PDB file of C-alpha atoms in Angstrom:
ATOM      1  CA  PRO V   1       7.243 -23.057  -7.099  1.00 62.00           C
ATOM      2  CA  LYS V   2       9.777 -20.597  -8.305  1.00 74.00           C
ATOM      3  CA  GLU V   3       9.489 -16.954  -7.477  1.00 82.00           C
ATOM      4  CA  GLN V   4       9.268 -15.975 -11.142  1.00 89.00           C
ATOM      5  CA  TRP V   5       7.022 -18.968 -12.152  1.00 88.00           C
ATOM      6  CA  TRP V   6       5.643 -17.210 -15.181  1.00 91.00           C
ATOM      7  CA  ARG V   7       8.913 -17.530 -17.056  1.00 91.00           C
ATOM      8  CA  ASP V   8       8.358 -21.392 -17.082  1.00 90.00           C
ATOM      9  CA  PHE V   9       5.922 -20.673 -19.881  1.00 89.00           C
ATOM     10  CA  GLY V  10       8.776 -19.837 -22.220  1.00 87.00           C
ATOM     11  CA  SER V  11       7.288 -16.679 -23.687  1.00 89.00           C
ATOM     12  CA  ASP V  12       9.464 -13.727 -24.019  1.00 90.00           C
ATOM     13  CA  GLU V  13       6.415 -11.585 -24.611  1.00 92.00           C
ATOM     14  CA  LEU V  14       4.630 -12.736 -21.490  1.00 93.00           C
ATOM     15  CA  ASN V  15       7.848 -12.014 -19.510  1.00 93.00           C
ATOM     16  CA  ASP V  16       7.934  -8.475 -21.002  1.00 94.00           C
ATOM     17  CA  VAL V  17       4.274  -7.991 -20.234  1.00 95.00           C
ATOM     18  CA  VAL V  18       4.802  -9.047 -16.603  1.00 96.00           C
ATOM     19  CA  ASP V  19       7.689  -6.877 -16.090  1.00 95.00           C
ATOM     20  CA  THR V  20       5.957  -3.948 -17.508  1.00 95.00           C
ATOM     21  CA  ALA V  21       3.061  -4.630 -15.006  1.00 96.00           C
ATOM     22  CA  LEU V  22       5.475  -4.674 -12.113  1.00 95.00           C
ATOM     23  CA  THR V  23       6.794  -1.336 -13.122  1.00 94.00           C
ATOM     24  CA  ASN V  24       3.692   0.493 -14.164  1.00 93.00           C
ATOM     25  CA  ASN V  25       0.775  -0.847 -12.431  1.00 95.00           C
ATOM     26  CA  PHE V  26      -0.784   1.991 -10.300  1.00 92.00           C
ATOM     27  CA  ASP V  27      -2.072  -0.191  -7.622  1.00 93.00           C
ATOM     28  CA  LEU V  28       1.378  -1.552  -6.925  1.00 94.00           C
ATOM     29  CA  ARG V  29       2.808   1.949  -7.021  1.00 94.00           C
ATOM     30  CA  VAL V  30       0.301   2.868  -4.437  1.00 95.00           C
ATOM     31  CA  ALA V  31       1.428  -0.109  -2.243  1.00 94.00           C
ATOM     32  CA  VAL V  32       5.130   0.978  -2.628  1.00 94.00           C
ATOM     33  CA  ALA V  33       4.320   4.427  -1.552  1.00 95.00           C
ATOM     34  CA  ARG V  34       2.511   3.152   1.502  1.00 95.00           C
ATOM     35  CA  VAL V  35       5.557   1.282   2.424  1.00 95.00           C
ATOM     36  CA  ALA V  36       7.543   4.288   2.333  1.00 95.00           C
ATOM     37  CA  GLN V  37       5.065   6.112   4.605  1.00 96.00           C
ATOM     38  CA  THR V  38       4.998   3.359   7.184  1.00 96.00           C
ATOM     39  CA  ARG V  39       8.828   3.084   7.226  1.00 95.00           C
ATOM     40  CA  ALA V  40       9.015   6.866   7.772  1.00 96.00           C
ATOM     41  CA  GLN V  41       6.383   6.564  10.375  1.00 95.00           C
ATOM     42  CA  ALA V  42       8.269   3.842  12.298  1.00 95.00           C
ATOM     43  CA  GLU V  43      11.401   6.212  12.189  1.00 95.00           C
ATOM     44  CA  ILE V  44       9.269   8.999  13.820  1.00 95.00           C
ATOM     45  CA  VAL V  45       8.047   6.746  16.545  1.00 94.00           C
ATOM     46  CA  ARG V  46      11.478   5.287  17.125  1.00 93.00           C
ATOM     47  CA  ALA V  47      12.929   8.967  17.254  1.00 93.00           C
ATOM     48  CA  ALA V  48      10.302   9.805  20.059  1.00 90.00           C
ATOM     49  CA  GLN V  49      12.108   7.331  22.426  1.00 91.00           C
ATOM     50  CA  LEU V  50      15.222   9.698  22.408  1.00 93.00           C
ATOM     51  CA  PRO V  51      15.586  13.024  24.116  1.00 94.00           C
ATOM     52  CA  THR V  52      15.112  16.269  22.063  1.00 95.00           C
ATOM     53  CA  ILE V  53      17.742  18.999  22.033  1.00 96.00           C
ATOM     54  CA  ASP V  54      16.726  22.350  20.770  1.00 95.00           C
ATOM     55  CA  VAL V  55      18.912  25.543  20.266  1.00 96.00           C
ATOM     56  CA  MET V  56      16.839  28.604  21.773  1.00 92.00           C
ATOM     57  CA  GLY V  57      17.434  32.172  21.505  1.00 93.00           C
ATOM     58  CA  GLY V  58      15.258  35.103  22.452  1.00 92.00           C
ATOM     59  CA  TYR V  59      14.682  38.482  23.477  1.00 90.00           C
ATOM     60  CA  LYS V  60      12.010  40.036  25.587  1.00 88.00           C
ATOM     61  CA  ASN V  61      11.466  43.530  27.200  1.00 86.00           C
ATOM     62  CA  GLN V  62       9.657  43.233  30.494  1.00 78.00           C
ATOM     63  CA  GLY V  63       7.917  46.167  32.283  1.00 79.00           C
ATOM     64  CA  PRO V  64       7.912  46.814  34.949  1.00 77.00           C
ATOM     65  CA  SER V  65      11.235  45.447  35.434  1.00 72.00           C
ATOM     66  CA  GLN V  66      10.755  43.707  38.713  1.00 71.00           C
ATOM     67  CA  GLY V  67       7.447  42.147  37.639  1.00 71.00           C
ATOM     68  CA  VAL V  68       3.762  42.877  37.462  1.00 71.00           C
ATOM     69  CA  GLY V  69       2.577  45.006  40.496  1.00 72.00           C
ATOM     70  CA  TYR V  70       6.047  46.019  41.773  1.00 75.00           C
ATOM     71  CA  ALA V  71       6.161  49.704  40.545  1.00 74.00           C
ATOM     72  CA  ASN V  72       5.128  51.822  43.576  1.00 76.00           C
ATOM     73  CA  SER V  73       4.560  54.880  41.226  1.00 76.00           C
ATOM     74  CA  THR V  74       4.923  55.890  37.750  1.00 76.00           C
ATOM     75  CA  ASP V  75       8.237  57.276  38.785  1.00 72.00           C
ATOM     76  CA  THR V  76       9.727  53.871  39.424  1.00 73.00           C
ATOM     77  CA  TRP V  77       8.089  52.265  36.630  1.00 81.00           C
ATOM     78  CA  ASN V  78      10.481  51.242  33.839  1.00 82.00           C
ATOM     79  CA  SER V  79      11.267  48.300  31.512  1.00 82.00           C
ATOM     80  CA  GLN V  80      14.068  45.817  31.309  1.00 81.00           C
ATOM     81  CA  PRO V  81      15.146  43.880  28.165  1.00 86.00           C
ATOM     82  CA  VAL V  82      16.632  40.389  28.669  1.00 88.00           C
ATOM     83  CA  TRP V  83      18.699  38.415  26.080  1.00 90.00           C
ATOM     84  CA  GLN V  84      19.072  34.740  26.314  1.00 91.00           C
ATOM     85  CA  ALA V  85      20.748  31.908  24.143  1.00 93.00           C
ATOM     86  CA  GLY V  86      21.398  28.267  25.088  1.00 94.00           C
ATOM     87  CA  LEU V  87      20.149  24.812  24.769  1.00 95.00           C
ATOM     88  CA  MET V  88      16.993  22.957  25.969  1.00 95.00           C
ATOM     89  CA  VAL V  89      16.724  19.295  26.528  1.00 96.00           C
ATOM     90  CA  ASN V  90      13.386  17.404  27.027  1.00 95.00           C
ATOM     91  CA  TYR V  91      13.075  13.709  27.732  1.00 95.00           C
ATOM     92  CA  GLU V  92      10.129  11.469  28.845  1.00 93.00           C
ATOM     93  CA  VAL V  93      11.392   8.636  30.775  1.00 93.00           C
ATOM     94  CA  ASP V  94       9.439   5.300  29.462  1.00 91.00           C
ATOM     95  CA  LEU V  95       8.701   3.849  32.875  1.00 89.00           C
ATOM     96  CA  TRP V  96       6.005   1.588  31.674  1.00 92.00           C
ATOM     97  CA  GLY V  97       7.287   0.611  28.283  1.00 92.00           C
ATOM     98  CA  LYS V  98       4.821   2.774  26.164  1.00 92.00           C
ATOM     99  CA  ARG V  99       7.198   4.180  23.816  1.00 91.00           C
ATOM    100  CA  GLY V 100       8.535   0.665  23.282  1.00 93.00           C
ATOM    101  CA  PHE V 101       5.058  -0.584  22.358  1.00 95.00           C
ATOM    102  CA  ASN V 102       4.574   2.216  20.182  1.00 95.00           C
ATOM    103  CA  SER V 103       7.842   1.357  18.205  1.00 95.00           C
ATOM    104  CA  LYS V 104       6.883  -2.198  18.120  1.00 95.00           C
ATOM    105  CA  ALA V 105       3.527  -1.287  16.564  1.00 96.00           C
ATOM    106  CA  ALA V 106       5.109   0.996  14.040  1.00 96.00           C
ATOM    107  CA  TYR V 107       7.610  -1.514  13.070  1.00 96.00           C
ATOM    108  CA  SER V 108       4.973  -4.334  12.520  1.00 96.00           C
ATOM    109  CA  GLN V 109       2.901  -1.898  10.626  1.00 95.00           C
ATOM    110  CA  ALA V 110       5.851  -1.152   8.286  1.00 96.00           C
ATOM    111  CA  LEU V 111       6.209  -5.098   7.864  1.00 96.00           C
ATOM    112  CA  ALA V 112       2.587  -5.401   7.218  1.00 96.00           C
ATOM    113  CA  SER V 113       2.776  -2.730   4.433  1.00 96.00           C
ATOM    114  CA  GLN V 114       5.747  -4.536   3.083  1.00 96.00           C
ATOM    115  CA  PHE V 115       3.868  -7.789   2.888  1.00 96.00           C
ATOM    116  CA  ASN V 116       0.970  -6.085   1.498  1.00 95.00           C
ATOM    117  CA  ARG V 117       2.938  -4.696  -1.425  1.00 96.00           C
ATOM    118  CA  GLU V 118       4.232  -8.376  -2.082  1.00 94.00           C
ATOM    119  CA  ALA V 119       0.582  -9.708  -1.997  1.00 94.00           C
ATOM    120  CA  VAL V 120      -0.198  -6.913  -4.496  1.00 95.00           C
ATOM    121  CA  ALA V 121       2.555  -7.839  -6.770  1.00 95.00           C
ATOM    122  CA  LEU V 122       1.443 -11.669  -6.430  1.00 93.00           C
ATOM    123  CA  SER V 123      -2.093 -11.061  -7.188  1.00 94.00           C
ATOM    124  CA  LEU V 124      -1.050  -8.647  -9.975  1.00 96.00           C
ATOM    125  CA  VAL V 125       1.191 -11.274 -11.746  1.00 96.00           C
ATOM    126  CA  GLY V 126      -1.595 -13.762 -11.509  1.00 95.00           C
ATOM    127  CA  ASP V 127      -3.954 -11.476 -13.015  1.00 97.00           C
ATOM    128  CA  VAL V 128      -1.743 -10.493 -15.893  1.00 96.00           C
ATOM    129  CA  VAL V 129      -0.713 -13.928 -16.840  1.00 95.00           C
ATOM    130  CA  THR V 130      -4.335 -15.247 -16.660  1.00 96.00           C
ATOM    131  CA  THR V 131      -5.559 -12.259 -18.738  1.00 96.00           C
ATOM    132  CA  TYR V 132      -2.753 -12.673 -21.271  1.00 95.00           C
ATOM    133  CA  PHE V 133      -3.611 -16.315 -21.980  1.00 94.00           C
ATOM    134  CA  GLN V 134      -7.342 -15.383 -22.165  1.00 95.00           C
ATOM    135  CA  VAL V 135      -6.607 -12.846 -24.870  1.00 95.00           C
ATOM    136  CA  MET V 136      -4.462 -15.466 -26.683  1.00 93.00           C
ATOM    137  CA  SER V 137      -7.023 -18.232 -26.239  1.00 94.00           C
ATOM    138  CA  LEU V 138      -9.865 -15.974 -27.445  1.00 95.00           C
ATOM    139  CA  SER V 139      -7.768 -14.879 -30.521  1.00 93.00           C
ATOM    140  CA  GLU V 140      -7.308 -18.678 -31.543  1.00 93.00           C
ATOM    141  CA  ARG V 141     -11.059 -19.216 -30.932  1.00 94.00           C
ATOM    142  CA  ILE V 142     -11.938 -16.308 -33.095  1.00 95.00           C
ATOM    143  CA  SER V 143      -9.648 -17.363 -35.823  1.00 93.00           C
ATOM    144  CA  ILE V 144     -11.210 -20.778 -35.806  1.00 94.00           C
ATOM    145  CA  GLY V 145     -14.680 -19.429 -35.749  1.00 95.00           C
ATOM    146  CA  GLU V 146     -13.976 -17.093 -38.720  1.00 96.00           C
ATOM    147  CA  ARG V 147     -12.736 -20.102 -40.563  1.00 95.00           C
ATOM    148  CA  ASN V 148     -15.946 -22.097 -39.689  1.00 95.00           C
ATOM    149  CA  LEU V 149     -17.936 -19.170 -40.617  1.00 96.00           C
ATOM    150  CA  GLU V 150     -16.314 -18.888 -44.155  1.00 95.00           C
ATOM    151  CA  ALA V 151     -16.999 -22.559 -44.497  1.00 96.00           C
ATOM    152  CA  ILE V 152     -20.596 -22.326 -43.669  1.00 95.00           C
ATOM    153  CA  ARG V 153     -21.031 -19.378 -45.994  1.00 94.00           C
ATOM    154  CA  ASN V 154     -19.520 -21.422 -48.935  1.00 94.00           C
ATOM    155  CA  ILE V 155     -21.892 -24.301 -48.063  1.00 94.00           C
ATOM    156  CA  GLY V 156     -24.846 -21.962 -48.149  1.00 92.00           C
ATOM    157  CA  ARG V 157     -24.015 -20.539 -51.372  1.00 92.00           C
ATOM    158  CA  GLY V 158     -23.620 -24.104 -52.747  1.00 93.00           C
ATOM    159  CA  LEU V 159     -27.123 -24.974 -51.281  1.00 91.00           C
ATOM    160  CA  MET V 160     -28.507 -21.734 -53.088  1.00 91.00           C
ATOM    161  CA  ARG V 161     -27.202 -23.199 -56.414  1.00 91.00           C
ATOM    162  CA  ARG V 162     -28.514 -26.690 -55.655  1.00 90.00           C
ATOM    163  CA  MET V 163     -31.981 -25.291 -54.806  1.00 90.00           C
ATOM    164  CA  GLU V 164     -31.903 -23.315 -58.108  1.00 87.00           C
ATOM    165  CA  ARG V 165     -31.279 -26.757 -59.903  1.00 87.00           C
ATOM    166  CA  GLY V 166     -33.901 -28.490 -57.658  1.00 85.00           C
ATOM    167  CA  ASP V 167     -31.363 -30.643 -55.592  1.00 85.00           C
ATOM    168  CA  ALA V 168     -32.054 -28.932 -52.309  1.00 85.00           C
ATOM    169  CA  THR V 169     -35.115 -27.422 -50.692  1.00 88.00           C
ATOM    170  CA  MET V 170     -35.831 -23.919 -49.027  1.00 90.00           C
ATOM    171  CA  ILE V 171     -35.717 -25.629 -45.571  1.00 91.00           C
ATOM    172  CA  ASP V 172     -32.031 -26.737 -46.198  1.00 90.00           C
ATOM    173  CA  VAL V 173     -31.096 -23.312 -47.129  1.00 90.00           C
ATOM    174  CA  SER V 174     -32.842 -21.680 -44.326  1.00 93.00           C
ATOM    175  CA  GLN V 175     -31.344 -24.192 -41.779  1.00 93.00           C
ATOM    176  CA  GLN V 176     -27.867 -23.238 -43.260  1.00 92.00           C
ATOM    177  CA  PHE V 177     -28.602 -19.574 -42.914  1.00 94.00           C
ATOM    178  CA  ILE V 178     -29.658 -19.909 -39.116  1.00 95.00           C
ATOM    179  CA  LEU V 179     -26.401 -21.901 -38.626  1.00 95.00           C
ATOM    180  CA  GLN V 180     -24.388 -19.026 -40.421  1.00 94.00           C
ATOM    181  CA  SER V 181     -26.205 -16.437 -38.299  1.00 96.00           C
ATOM    182  CA  ASN V 182     -25.561 -18.261 -34.869  1.00 96.00           C
ATOM    183  CA  THR V 183     -21.880 -18.791 -35.892  1.00 95.00           C
ATOM    184  CA  ASP V 184     -21.527 -15.052 -36.649  1.00 96.00           C
ATOM    185  CA  ALA V 185     -22.984 -14.024 -33.447  1.00 97.00           C
ATOM    186  CA  GLN V 186     -20.650 -16.424 -31.630  1.00 97.00           C
ATOM    187  CA  VAL V 187     -17.700 -14.826 -33.330  1.00 96.00           C
ATOM    188  CA  THR V 188     -18.839 -11.311 -32.561  1.00 96.00           C
ATOM    189  CA  ASN V 189     -19.364 -12.341 -28.938  1.00 97.00           C
ATOM    190  CA  LEU V 190     -15.748 -13.762 -28.861  1.00 97.00           C
ATOM    191  CA  LYS V 191     -14.446 -10.517 -30.389  1.00 96.00           C
ATOM    192  CA  LEU V 192     -16.124  -8.579 -27.564  1.00 97.00           C
ATOM    193  CA  GLN V 193     -14.790 -10.856 -24.965  1.00 97.00           C
ATOM    194  CA  ARG V 194     -11.252 -10.457 -26.289  1.00 96.00           C
ATOM    195  CA  GLU V 195     -11.605  -6.690 -26.426  1.00 96.00           C
ATOM    196  CA  ARG V 196     -12.685  -6.511 -22.754  1.00 97.00           C
ATOM    197  CA  ALA V 197      -9.702  -8.904 -21.911  1.00 96.00           C
ATOM    198  CA  PHE V 198      -7.299  -6.898 -23.848  1.00 96.00           C
ATOM    199  CA  ASN V 199      -8.442  -3.582 -22.394  1.00 97.00           C
ATOM    200  CA  ARG V 200      -8.061  -5.297 -18.795  1.00 96.00           C
ATOM    201  CA  LEU V 201      -4.479  -6.330 -19.647  1.00 96.00           C
ATOM    202  CA  ALA V 202      -3.722  -2.822 -20.768  1.00 96.00           C
ATOM    203  CA  LEU V 203      -5.155  -1.514 -17.366  1.00 95.00           C
ATOM    204  CA  LEU V 204      -3.141  -4.033 -15.380  1.00 95.00           C
ATOM    205  CA  ILE V 205       0.203  -3.172 -17.052  1.00 94.00           C
ATOM    206  CA  GLY V 206      -0.471   0.677 -16.744  1.00 92.00           C
ATOM    207  CA  ARG V 207      -0.885   1.292 -20.630  1.00 91.00           C
ATOM    208  CA  THR V 208      -3.524   2.469 -22.906  1.00 92.00           C
ATOM    209  CA  PRO V 209      -4.864  -0.072 -25.175  1.00 93.00           C
ATOM    210  CA  SER V 210      -3.850   1.779 -28.305  1.00 92.00           C
ATOM    211  CA  THR V 211      -0.312   1.555 -27.168  1.00 92.00           C
ATOM    212  CA  LEU V 212      -0.422  -2.178 -26.233  1.00 92.00           C
ATOM    213  CA  LYS V 213       0.736  -4.481 -29.036  1.00 91.00           C
ATOM    214  CA  LEU V 214       0.846  -8.278 -28.714  1.00 91.00           C
ATOM    215  CA  LYS V 215       2.200 -10.656 -31.087  1.00 87.00           C
ATOM    216  CA  GLY V 216       0.599 -13.537 -29.479  1.00 75.00           C
ATOM    217  CA  ILE V 217       1.573 -17.218 -29.060  1.00 70.00           C
ATOM    218  CA  SER V 218      -0.560 -20.376 -29.646  1.00 76.00           C
ATOM    219  CA  VAL V 219      -1.859 -21.748 -26.381  1.00 79.00           C
ATOM    220  CA  GLU V 220      -1.158 -25.301 -27.576  1.00 79.00           C
ATOM    221  CA  THR V 221       2.487 -24.565 -28.191  1.00 77.00           C
ATOM    222  CA  ALA V 222       3.146 -22.793 -25.118  1.00 81.00           C
ATOM    223  CA  LYS V 223       5.252 -24.662 -22.353  1.00 85.00           C
ATOM    224  CA  THR V 224       3.251 -25.838 -19.409  1.00 84.00           C
ATOM    225  CA  PRO V 225       4.971 -25.446 -16.194  1.00 82.00           C
ATOM    226  CA  VAL V 226       5.061 -28.704 -13.999  1.00 80.00           C
ATOM    227  CA  VAL V 227       3.616 -28.179 -10.489  1.00 74.00           C
ATOM    228  CA  ALA V 228       5.272 -30.687  -8.260  1.00 71.00           C
ATOM    229  CA  PRO V 229       2.849 -32.558  -5.914  1.00 71.00           C
ATOM    230  CA  GLY V 230       3.121 -32.579  -2.217  1.00 70.00           C
ATOM    231  CA  LEU V 231       3.695 -28.927  -1.586  1.00 72.00           C
ATOM    232  CA  PRO V 232       5.240 -28.411   1.898  1.00 75.00           C
ATOM    233  CA  SER V 233       3.182 -26.986   4.706  1.00 75.00           C
ATOM    234  CA  ASP V 234       5.760 -24.272   5.238  1.00 75.00           C
ATOM    235  CA  LEU V 235       4.618 -22.903   1.948  1.00 78.00           C
ATOM    236  CA  LEU V 236       2.069 -20.902   3.945  1.00 79.00           C
ATOM    237  CA  CYS V 237       4.839 -18.924   5.586  1.00 79.00           C
ATOM    238  CA  ARG V 238       5.693 -17.699   2.133  1.00 83.00           C
ATOM    239  CA  ARG V 239       2.243 -16.308   1.586  1.00 89.00           C
ATOM    240  CA  PRO V 240       2.476 -12.493   1.907  1.00 93.00           C
ATOM    241  CA  ASP V 241      -1.144 -12.189   2.800  1.00 93.00           C
ATOM    242  CA  ILE V 242      -0.786 -14.428   5.819  1.00 92.00           C
ATOM    243  CA  ARG V 243       2.355 -12.534   6.848  1.00 93.00           C
ATOM    244  CA  ARG V 244       0.657  -9.283   6.355  1.00 95.00           C
ATOM    245  CA  ALA V 245      -2.240 -10.477   8.559  1.00 95.00           C
ATOM    246  CA  GLU V 246       0.377 -11.720  11.365  1.00 94.00           C
ATOM    247  CA  ALA V 247       2.327  -8.304  11.183  1.00 96.00           C
ATOM    248  CA  ALA V 248      -0.963  -6.295  11.639  1.00 96.00           C
ATOM    249  CA  LEU V 249      -2.080  -8.490  14.549  1.00 96.00           C
ATOM    250  CA  GLU V 250       1.482  -7.915  16.213  1.00 96.00           C
ATOM    251  CA  ALA V 251       0.839  -4.209  15.544  1.00 96.00           C
ATOM    252  CA  ALA V 252      -2.578  -4.189  17.262  1.00 95.00           C
ATOM    253  CA  GLN V 253      -1.333  -6.154  20.336  1.00 95.00           C
ATOM    254  CA  ALA V 254       1.438  -3.581  20.688  1.00 95.00           C
ATOM    255  CA  ASP V 255      -1.076  -0.620  20.317  1.00 95.00           C
ATOM    256  CA  LEU V 256      -3.220  -2.384  23.064  1.00 95.00           C
ATOM    257  CA  TYR V 257      -0.266  -2.549  25.493  1.00 95.00           C
ATOM    258  CA  ALA V 258       0.664   1.108  24.807  1.00 94.00           C
ATOM    259  CA  ALA V 259      -2.906   2.145  25.505  1.00 95.00           C
ATOM    260  CA  ARG V 260      -2.847   0.358  28.694  1.00 95.00           C
ATOM    261  CA  ALA V 261       0.358   2.088  29.570  1.00 94.00           C
ATOM    262  CA  ASN V 262      -1.022   5.365  28.867  1.00 93.00           C
ATOM    263  CA  LEU V 263      -3.313   5.042  31.990  1.00 93.00           C
ATOM    264  CA  LEU V 264      -0.333   5.031  34.154  1.00 94.00           C
ATOM    265  CA  PRO V 265       1.453   8.325  35.243  1.00 94.00           C
ATOM    266  CA  SER V 266       4.088   9.840  32.794  1.00 93.00           C
ATOM    267  CA  PHE V 267       7.544  11.124  34.030  1.00 93.00           C
ATOM    268  CA  GLY V 268       9.339  13.762  32.206  1.00 94.00           C
ATOM    269  CA  LEU V 269      12.907  15.489  32.647  1.00 95.00           C
ATOM    270  CA  SER V 270      13.718  18.880  31.180  1.00 95.00           C
ATOM    271  CA  ALA V 271      16.964  20.865  31.226  1.00 95.00           C
ATOM    272  CA  GLN V 272      17.685  24.323  30.026  1.00 94.00           C
ATOM    273  CA  GLY V 273      20.959  26.160  30.131  1.00 94.00           C
ATOM    274  CA  GLY V 274      22.936  28.810  28.276  1.00 94.00           C
ATOM    275  CA  PHE V 275      23.648  32.436  28.754  1.00 92.00           C
ATOM    276  CA  GLY V 276      21.210  35.285  29.691  1.00 91.00           C
ATOM    277  CA  SER V 277      21.838  39.078  30.379  1.00 89.00           C
ATOM    278  CA  PHE V 278      20.055  42.380  30.600  1.00 84.00           C
ATOM    279  CA  LEU V 279      22.707  43.801  28.074  1.00 85.00           C
ATOM    280  CA  LEU V 280      23.757  41.956  24.819  1.00 84.00           C
ATOM    281  CA  ALA V 281      27.185  43.139  25.171  1.00 86.00           C
ATOM    282  CA  THR V 282      27.554  40.984  28.515  1.00 87.00           C
ATOM    283  CA  ILE V 283      25.607  37.986  27.410  1.00 86.00           C
ATOM    284  CA  THR V 284      28.643  35.732  27.176  1.00 87.00           C
ATOM    285  CA  ALA V 285      30.191  36.899  30.421  1.00 89.00           C
ATOM    286  CA  PRO V 286      30.663  34.249  33.254  1.00 88.00           C
ATOM    287  CA  GLN V 287      28.114  35.655  35.368  1.00 88.00           C
ATOM    288  CA  SER V 288      25.433  35.427  32.587  1.00 90.00           C
ATOM    289  CA  LEU V 289      25.662  31.588  32.595  1.00 92.00           C
ATOM    290  CA  PHE V 290      22.397  29.926  33.981  1.00 91.00           C
ATOM    291  CA  TYR V 291      20.744  26.500  34.039  1.00 92.00           C
ATOM    292  CA  ILE V 292      17.293  25.102  34.902  1.00 93.00           C
ATOM    293  CA  LEU V 293      16.522  21.537  35.800  1.00 94.00           C
ATOM    294  CA  SER V 294      13.097  20.198  36.399  1.00 95.00           C
ATOM    295  CA  ALA V 295      11.312  16.884  36.767  1.00 95.00           C
ATOM    296  CA  ASN V 296       7.522  16.335  36.434  1.00 94.00           C
ATOM    297  CA  MET V 297       5.333  13.387  37.048  1.00 93.00           C
ATOM    298  CA  VAL V 298       1.764  13.632  35.552  1.00 93.00           C
ATOM    299  CA  GLN V 299      -1.191  11.506  36.413  1.00 93.00           C
ATOM    300  CA  ASN V 300      -4.390  11.963  34.646  1.00 91.00           C
ATOM    301  CA  VAL V 301      -7.335  12.462  37.080  1.00 92.00           C
ATOM    302  CA  PHE V 302     -10.309  12.864  34.801  1.00 92.00           C
ATOM    303  CA  ASP V 303     -10.493  13.146  30.907  1.00 92.00           C
ATOM    304  CA  GLY V 304     -14.127  12.041  30.442  1.00 94.00           C
ATOM    305  CA  GLY V 305     -13.186   8.300  29.935  1.00 93.00           C
ATOM    306  CA  LYS V 306     -10.825   9.116  26.830  1.00 93.00           C
ATOM    307  CA  ARG V 307      -7.925   6.949  27.758  1.00 93.00           C
ATOM    308  CA  LYS V 308     -10.232   3.968  28.854  1.00 94.00           C
ATOM    309  CA  ALA V 309     -12.119   4.305  25.496  1.00 96.00           C
ATOM    310  CA  GLU V 310      -8.868   4.154  23.651  1.00 95.00           C
ATOM    311  CA  VAL V 311      -7.970   0.880  25.574  1.00 95.00           C
ATOM    312  CA  LYS V 312     -11.387  -0.510  24.430  1.00 96.00           C
ATOM    313  CA  VAL V 313     -10.710   0.649  20.823  1.00 96.00           C
ATOM    314  CA  ALA V 314      -7.241  -1.029  20.765  1.00 95.00           C
ATOM    315  CA  SER V 315      -8.652  -4.264  22.248  1.00 95.00           C
ATOM    316  CA  ALA V 316     -11.516  -4.453  19.653  1.00 96.00           C
ATOM    317  CA  LYS V 317      -9.106  -3.924  16.864  1.00 95.00           C
ATOM    318  CA  ASN V 318      -6.879  -6.557  18.248  1.00 94.00           C
ATOM    319  CA  VAL V 319      -9.899  -9.134  18.224  1.00 95.00           C
ATOM    320  CA  GLU V 320     -10.785  -8.043  14.835  1.00 95.00           C
ATOM    321  CA  LEU V 321      -7.249  -8.716  13.377  1.00 94.00           C
ATOM    322  CA  LEU V 322      -7.139 -11.933  15.298  1.00 94.00           C
ATOM    323  CA  GLU V 323     -10.083 -13.074  13.555  1.00 94.00           C
ATOM    324  CA  ALA V 324      -8.797 -11.926  10.258  1.00 91.00           C
ATOM    325  CA  TYR V 325      -5.565 -13.811  10.770  1.00 91.00           C
ATOM    326  CA  ALA V 326      -7.596 -16.893  11.705  1.00 91.00           C
TER     327      ALA V 326
END
């Protein structure tokens, strides 16, 4: 099937209605916003793999100048200002691939949101086209019903005249009035159905019913697209709902691997360098240059089972999405 399959009906009005729905539908707008969110989230997670560099500057006034408890008496107690300026770098070494798994999960979530947008658009177009032809079909049925009703009324008036002349009975007239009442009720019911279908169409395309105008086409004269038999099995690969489920499963698997890696120790590097001095006038002097290098390895000993519970949550979510994909 063509991507824009609805154009095969040969209706310019239908094409305009579908284009308006793809532009104005609120559910689709929500899906587009979610795509932007997940893409930005993927960028945040990817950026976490890189070191952070910050410019730092500060001033502090410490008393006693040598540190707490170093003043022998109030006579030797004095304060000492310190000025500092420089760069600070922090980097967590990804020994166990946790950040890589996080990036994979975020990227797969972004893909899933993109496929979700495509699934929403696909369902939206199907609903719009179906509802449009419902409105057109009901309009034609109403037109036919009104013509039938007018003919029934004419026959009823003729039976009344015949009954006055004695050529018809009250039973004939009553039966005709019953037929007229039933037909009138059917036409009224069709009008209610058309009103509901029309309002639904307006909702789908993001318009108010009062601003939606349809010229309408005859269902019989509309072109009928030809669906070729023997669709290939790889058509499943084009279905965005299946691709969305697959991407969500990949994200869940990456989350599980990241949760497992979180049980292992983390290794961080940090560096700080710049200028520091007791006097602002000498802060850029060569003797004011300083640097600090540090490396830290942290292994959690006790957290009340939080990290193990996170692994269980990720594992259960993985099973859930696996069943959903199946």
